[in-house]
PDB file of C-alpha atoms in Angstrom:
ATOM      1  CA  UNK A1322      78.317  38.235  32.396  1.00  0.00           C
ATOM      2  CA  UNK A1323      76.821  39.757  29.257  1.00  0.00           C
ATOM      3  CA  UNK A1324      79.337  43.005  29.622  1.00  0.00           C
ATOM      4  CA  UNK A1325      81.982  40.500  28.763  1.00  0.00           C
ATOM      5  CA  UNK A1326      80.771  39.635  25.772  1.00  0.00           C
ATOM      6  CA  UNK A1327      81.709  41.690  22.227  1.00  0.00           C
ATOM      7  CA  UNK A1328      78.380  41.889  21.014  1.00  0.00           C
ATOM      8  CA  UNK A1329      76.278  44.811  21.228  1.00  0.00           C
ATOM      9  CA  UNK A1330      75.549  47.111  24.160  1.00  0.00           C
ATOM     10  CA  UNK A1331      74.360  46.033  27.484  1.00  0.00           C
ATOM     11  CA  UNK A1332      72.095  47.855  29.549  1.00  0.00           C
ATOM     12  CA  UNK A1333      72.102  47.261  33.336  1.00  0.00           C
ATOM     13  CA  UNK A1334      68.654  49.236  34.996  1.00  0.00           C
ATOM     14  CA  UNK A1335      67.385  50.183  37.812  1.00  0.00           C
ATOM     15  CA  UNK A1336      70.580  48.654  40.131  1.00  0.00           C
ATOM     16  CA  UNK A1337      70.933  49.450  43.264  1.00  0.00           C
ATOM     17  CA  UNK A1338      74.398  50.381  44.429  1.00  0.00           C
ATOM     18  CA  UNK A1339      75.632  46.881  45.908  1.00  0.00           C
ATOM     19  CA  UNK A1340      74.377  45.601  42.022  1.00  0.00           C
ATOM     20  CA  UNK A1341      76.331  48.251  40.228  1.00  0.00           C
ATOM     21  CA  UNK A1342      79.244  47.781  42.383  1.00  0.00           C
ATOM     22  CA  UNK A1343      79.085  44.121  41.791  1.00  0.00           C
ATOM     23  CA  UNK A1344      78.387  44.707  37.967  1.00  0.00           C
ATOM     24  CA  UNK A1345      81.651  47.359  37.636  1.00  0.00           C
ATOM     25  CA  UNK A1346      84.438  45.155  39.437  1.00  0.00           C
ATOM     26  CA  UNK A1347      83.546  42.595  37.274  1.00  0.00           C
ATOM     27  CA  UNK A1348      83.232  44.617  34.048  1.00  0.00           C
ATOM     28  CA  UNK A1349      84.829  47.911  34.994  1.00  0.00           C
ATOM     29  CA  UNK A1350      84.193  49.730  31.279  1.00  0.00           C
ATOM     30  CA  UNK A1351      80.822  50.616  31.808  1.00  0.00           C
ATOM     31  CA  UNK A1352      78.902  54.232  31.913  1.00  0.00           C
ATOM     32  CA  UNK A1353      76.924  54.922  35.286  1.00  0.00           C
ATOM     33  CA  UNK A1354      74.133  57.349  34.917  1.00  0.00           C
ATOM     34  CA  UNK A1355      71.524  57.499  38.084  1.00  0.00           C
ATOM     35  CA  UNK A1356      70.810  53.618  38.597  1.00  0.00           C
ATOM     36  CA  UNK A1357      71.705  52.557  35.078  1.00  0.00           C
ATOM     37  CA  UNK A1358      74.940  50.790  33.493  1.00  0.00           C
ATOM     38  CA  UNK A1359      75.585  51.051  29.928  1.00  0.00           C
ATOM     39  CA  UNK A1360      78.669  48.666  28.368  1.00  0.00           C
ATOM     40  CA  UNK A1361      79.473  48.925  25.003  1.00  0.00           C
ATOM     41  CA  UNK A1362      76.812  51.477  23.901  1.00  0.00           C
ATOM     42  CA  UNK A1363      76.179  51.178  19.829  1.00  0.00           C
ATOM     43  CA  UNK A1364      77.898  53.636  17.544  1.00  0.00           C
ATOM     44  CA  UNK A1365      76.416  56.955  16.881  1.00  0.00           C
ATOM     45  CA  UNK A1366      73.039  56.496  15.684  1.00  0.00           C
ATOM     46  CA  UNK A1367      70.964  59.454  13.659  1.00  0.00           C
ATOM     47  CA  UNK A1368      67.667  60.601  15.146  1.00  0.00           C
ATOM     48  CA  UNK A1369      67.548  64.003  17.423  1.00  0.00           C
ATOM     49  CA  UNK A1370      66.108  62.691  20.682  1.00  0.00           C
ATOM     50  CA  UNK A1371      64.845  65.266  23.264  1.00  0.00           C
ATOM     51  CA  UNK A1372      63.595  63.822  26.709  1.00  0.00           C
ATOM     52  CA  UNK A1373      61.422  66.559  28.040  1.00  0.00           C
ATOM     53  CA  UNK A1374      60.928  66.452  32.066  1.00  0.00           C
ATOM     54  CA  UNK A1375      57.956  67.721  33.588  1.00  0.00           C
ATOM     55  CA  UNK A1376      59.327  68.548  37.409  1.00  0.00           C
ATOM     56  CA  UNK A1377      62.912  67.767  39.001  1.00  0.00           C
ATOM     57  CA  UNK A1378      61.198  65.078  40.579  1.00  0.00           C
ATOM     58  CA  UNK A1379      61.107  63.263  37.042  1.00  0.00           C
ATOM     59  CA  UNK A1380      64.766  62.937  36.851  1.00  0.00           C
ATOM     60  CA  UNK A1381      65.312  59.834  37.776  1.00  0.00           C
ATOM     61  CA  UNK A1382      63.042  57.845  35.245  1.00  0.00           C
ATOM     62  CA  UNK A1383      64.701  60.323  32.650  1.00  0.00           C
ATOM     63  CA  UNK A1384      68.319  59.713  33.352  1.00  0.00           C
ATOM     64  CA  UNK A1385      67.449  56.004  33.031  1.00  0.00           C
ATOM     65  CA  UNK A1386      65.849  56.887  29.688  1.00  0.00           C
ATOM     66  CA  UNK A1387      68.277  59.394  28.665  1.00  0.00           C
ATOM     67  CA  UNK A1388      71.097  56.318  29.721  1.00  0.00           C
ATOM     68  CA  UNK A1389      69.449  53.747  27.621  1.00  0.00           C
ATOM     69  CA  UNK A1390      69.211  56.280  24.184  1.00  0.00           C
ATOM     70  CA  UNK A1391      72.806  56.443  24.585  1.00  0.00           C
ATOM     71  CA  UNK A1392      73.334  52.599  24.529  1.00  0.00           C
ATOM     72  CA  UNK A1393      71.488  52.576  21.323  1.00  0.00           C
ATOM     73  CA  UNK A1394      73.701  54.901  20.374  1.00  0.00           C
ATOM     74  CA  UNK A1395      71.194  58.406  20.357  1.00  0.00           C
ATOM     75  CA  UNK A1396      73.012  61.390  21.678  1.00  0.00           C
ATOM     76  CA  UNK A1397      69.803  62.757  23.043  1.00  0.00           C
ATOM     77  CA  UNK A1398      69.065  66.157  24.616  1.00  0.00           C
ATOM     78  CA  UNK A1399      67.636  66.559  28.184  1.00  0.00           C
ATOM     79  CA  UNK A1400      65.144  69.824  28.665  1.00  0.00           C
ATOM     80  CA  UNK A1401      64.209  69.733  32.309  1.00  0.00           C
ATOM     81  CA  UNK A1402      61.329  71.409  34.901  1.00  0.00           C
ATOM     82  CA  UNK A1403      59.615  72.828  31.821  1.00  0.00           C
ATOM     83  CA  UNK A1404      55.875  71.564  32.978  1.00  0.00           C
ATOM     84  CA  UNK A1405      52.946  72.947  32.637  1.00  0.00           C
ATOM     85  CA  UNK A1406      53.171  75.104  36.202  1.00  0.00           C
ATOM     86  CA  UNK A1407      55.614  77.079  34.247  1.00  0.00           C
ATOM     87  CA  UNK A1408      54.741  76.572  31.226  1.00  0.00           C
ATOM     88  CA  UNK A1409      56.737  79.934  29.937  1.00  0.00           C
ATOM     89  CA  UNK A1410      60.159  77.574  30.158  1.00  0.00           C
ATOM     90  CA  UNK A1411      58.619  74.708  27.750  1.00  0.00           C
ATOM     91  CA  UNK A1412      57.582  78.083  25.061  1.00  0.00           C
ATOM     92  CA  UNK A1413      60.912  78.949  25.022  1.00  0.00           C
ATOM     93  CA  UNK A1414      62.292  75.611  23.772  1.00  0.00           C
ATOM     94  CA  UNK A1415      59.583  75.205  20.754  1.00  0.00           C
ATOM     95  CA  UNK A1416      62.458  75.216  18.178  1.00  0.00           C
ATOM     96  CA  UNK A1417      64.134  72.432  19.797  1.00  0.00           C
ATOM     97  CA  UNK A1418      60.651  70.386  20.139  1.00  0.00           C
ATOM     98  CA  UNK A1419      60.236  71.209  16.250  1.00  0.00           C
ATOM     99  CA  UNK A1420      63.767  70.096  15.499  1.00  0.00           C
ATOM    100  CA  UNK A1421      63.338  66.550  17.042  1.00  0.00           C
ATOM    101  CA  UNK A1422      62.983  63.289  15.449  1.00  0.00           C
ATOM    102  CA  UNK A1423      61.193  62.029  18.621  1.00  0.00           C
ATOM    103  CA  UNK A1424      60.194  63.447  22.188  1.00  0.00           C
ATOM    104  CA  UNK A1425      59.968  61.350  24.996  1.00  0.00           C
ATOM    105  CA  UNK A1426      57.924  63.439  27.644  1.00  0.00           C
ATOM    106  CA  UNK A1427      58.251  62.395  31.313  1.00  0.00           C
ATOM    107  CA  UNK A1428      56.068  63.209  33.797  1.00  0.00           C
ATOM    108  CA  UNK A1429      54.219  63.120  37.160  1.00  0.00           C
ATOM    109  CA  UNK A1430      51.132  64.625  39.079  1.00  0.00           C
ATOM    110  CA  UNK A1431      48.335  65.092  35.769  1.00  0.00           C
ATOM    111  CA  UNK A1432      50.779  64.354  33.391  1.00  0.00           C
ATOM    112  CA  UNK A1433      49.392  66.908  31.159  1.00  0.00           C
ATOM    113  CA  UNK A1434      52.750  67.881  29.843  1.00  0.00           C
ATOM    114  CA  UNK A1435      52.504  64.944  27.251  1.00  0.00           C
ATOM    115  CA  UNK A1436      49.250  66.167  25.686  1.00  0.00           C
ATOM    116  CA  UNK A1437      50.981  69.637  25.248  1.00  0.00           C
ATOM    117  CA  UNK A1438      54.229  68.440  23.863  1.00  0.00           C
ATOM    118  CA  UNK A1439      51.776  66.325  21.533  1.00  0.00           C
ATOM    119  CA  UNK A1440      50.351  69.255  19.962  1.00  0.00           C
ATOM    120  CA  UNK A1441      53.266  71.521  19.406  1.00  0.00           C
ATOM    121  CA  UNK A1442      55.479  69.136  17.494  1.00  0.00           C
ATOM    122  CA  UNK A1443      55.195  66.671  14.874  1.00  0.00           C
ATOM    123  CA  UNK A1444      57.480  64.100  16.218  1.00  0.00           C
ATOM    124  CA  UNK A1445      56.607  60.650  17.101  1.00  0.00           C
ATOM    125  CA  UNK A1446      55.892  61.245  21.434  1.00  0.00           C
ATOM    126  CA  UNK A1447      56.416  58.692  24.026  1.00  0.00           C
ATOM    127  CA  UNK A1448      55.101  59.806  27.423  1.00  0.00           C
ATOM    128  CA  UNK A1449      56.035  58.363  30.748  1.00  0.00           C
ATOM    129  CA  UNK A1450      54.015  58.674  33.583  1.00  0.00           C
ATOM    130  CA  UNK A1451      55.872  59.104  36.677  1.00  0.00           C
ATOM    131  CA  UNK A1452      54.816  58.227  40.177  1.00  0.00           C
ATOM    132  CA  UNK A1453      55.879  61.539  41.482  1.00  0.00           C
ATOM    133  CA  UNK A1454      52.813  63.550  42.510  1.00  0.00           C
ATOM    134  CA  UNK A1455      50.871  64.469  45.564  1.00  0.00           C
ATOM    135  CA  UNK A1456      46.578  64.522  46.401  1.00  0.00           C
ATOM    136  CA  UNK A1457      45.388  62.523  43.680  1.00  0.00           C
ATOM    137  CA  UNK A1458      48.242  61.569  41.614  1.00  0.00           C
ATOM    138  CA  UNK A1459      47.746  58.494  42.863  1.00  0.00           C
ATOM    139  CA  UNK A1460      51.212  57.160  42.042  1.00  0.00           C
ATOM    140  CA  UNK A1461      51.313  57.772  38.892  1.00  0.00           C
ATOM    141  CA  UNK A1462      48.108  56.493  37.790  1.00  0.00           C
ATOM    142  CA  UNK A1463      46.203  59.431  37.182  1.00  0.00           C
ATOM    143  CA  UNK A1464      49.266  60.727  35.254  1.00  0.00           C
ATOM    144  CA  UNK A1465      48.884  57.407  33.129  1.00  0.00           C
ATOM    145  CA  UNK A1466      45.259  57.629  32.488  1.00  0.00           C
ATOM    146  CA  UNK A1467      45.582  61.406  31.753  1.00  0.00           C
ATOM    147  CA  UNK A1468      48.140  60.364  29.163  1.00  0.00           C
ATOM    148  CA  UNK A1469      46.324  57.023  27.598  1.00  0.00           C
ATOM    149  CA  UNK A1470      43.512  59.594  27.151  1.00  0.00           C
ATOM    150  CA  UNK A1471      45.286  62.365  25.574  1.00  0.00           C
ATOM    151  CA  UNK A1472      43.830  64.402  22.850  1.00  0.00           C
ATOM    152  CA  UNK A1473      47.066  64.315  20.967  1.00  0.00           C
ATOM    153  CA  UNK A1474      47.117  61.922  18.259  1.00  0.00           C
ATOM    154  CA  UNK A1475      49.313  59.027  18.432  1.00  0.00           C
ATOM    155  CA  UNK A1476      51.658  59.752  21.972  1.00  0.00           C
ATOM    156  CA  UNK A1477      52.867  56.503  22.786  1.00  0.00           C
ATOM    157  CA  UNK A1478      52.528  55.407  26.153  1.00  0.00           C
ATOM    158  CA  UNK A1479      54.772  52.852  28.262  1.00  0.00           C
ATOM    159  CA  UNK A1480      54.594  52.020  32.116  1.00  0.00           C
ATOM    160  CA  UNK A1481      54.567  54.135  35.435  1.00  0.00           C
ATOM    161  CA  UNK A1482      58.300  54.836  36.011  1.00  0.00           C
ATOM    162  CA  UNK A1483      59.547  52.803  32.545  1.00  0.00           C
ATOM    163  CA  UNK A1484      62.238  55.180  31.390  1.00  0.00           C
ATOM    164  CA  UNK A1485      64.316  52.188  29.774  1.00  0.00           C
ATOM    165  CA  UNK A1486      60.944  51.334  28.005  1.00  0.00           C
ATOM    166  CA  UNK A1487      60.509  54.544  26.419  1.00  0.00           C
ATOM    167  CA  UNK A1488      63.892  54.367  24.843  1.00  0.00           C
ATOM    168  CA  UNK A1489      63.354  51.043  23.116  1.00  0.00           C
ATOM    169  CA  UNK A1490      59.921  52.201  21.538  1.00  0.00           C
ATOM    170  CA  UNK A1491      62.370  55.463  20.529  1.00  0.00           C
ATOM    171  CA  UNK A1492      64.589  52.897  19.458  1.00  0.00           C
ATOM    172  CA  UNK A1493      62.182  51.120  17.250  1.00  0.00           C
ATOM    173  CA  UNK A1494      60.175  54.475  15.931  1.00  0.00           C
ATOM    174  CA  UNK A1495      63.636  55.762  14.603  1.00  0.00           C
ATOM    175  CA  UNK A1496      65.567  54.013  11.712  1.00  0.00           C
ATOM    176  CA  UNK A1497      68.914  53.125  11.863  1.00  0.00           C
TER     177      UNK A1497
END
């Protein structure tokens, strides 16, 4: 098992329990967070990281993301329910969205909290469309499109649901 090695961390996603359990009582040192397992996570690593949620409903794609910052060693900030359907709770966090080094913006239904987040700060953006949503959401496809067609120059956009994949291209935009 790769936990069992000494090199680097190891990142165990989207596990159901019976995997996890498996996974722990073999290599019992790991961090759970949501469906993720992180062993060995890399020593603290610069870069503020904020991972920006649209609805509750989001969670789940950004624990796994917020899980796999911290194996590459981020200690990143989570700023929930701040969508556009309220968009007075995102306006109150502007300092923290200028502060970052990156924002990773998940989100379901339109997925136009990506294209706002996109103009407001200068940080590299990776959005991930969620497959939360009702009507014509579509699964997260019309959240996707909405996002590969954003206005806001340069988001970065990774799969339906792909939490873990947002982290690596954090990963890779941040030095270190």
């Amino acid at each position: 098992l790769l936990a069992e090695d000494d090199r680097g961390p190891v990142i165990l996603s989207r596990a159901d329990n019976d995997q996890i359990a498996a996974a722990t009582t073999r290599s019992p040192n790991g961090t759970r967070t949501g469906h993720t397992v992180v062993w060995r996570p890399r020593l603290d690593r610069p870069g503020r990281v904020l991972v920006v949620t649209a609805g509750t409903a989001d969670l789940p794609v950004a624990e796994e993301c917020v899980a796999t910052l911290v194996g590459y060693g981020f200690t990143p900030h989570l700023l929930t329910d701040v969508g556009v359907a309220g968009v007075h709770r995102l306006t109150a966090s502007v300092d923290e969205l200028l502060d970052a080094d990156a924002v990773v913006v998940v989100a379901g239904m339109e997925g136009a909290l990506a294209s706002l987040v996109g103009g407001i700060t200068p940080a590299p953006v990776v959005a991930v469309p969620t497959s939360v949503g009702y009507g014509a959401a579509l699964e997260g496809v019309t959240a996707l499109l909405a996002m590969l067609s954003s206005c806001a120059a340069g988001l970065t956009v990774v799969g339906i649901d792909n939490g873990f994949g947002a982290a690596c291209a954090v990963a890779r935009l941040l030095p270190g």
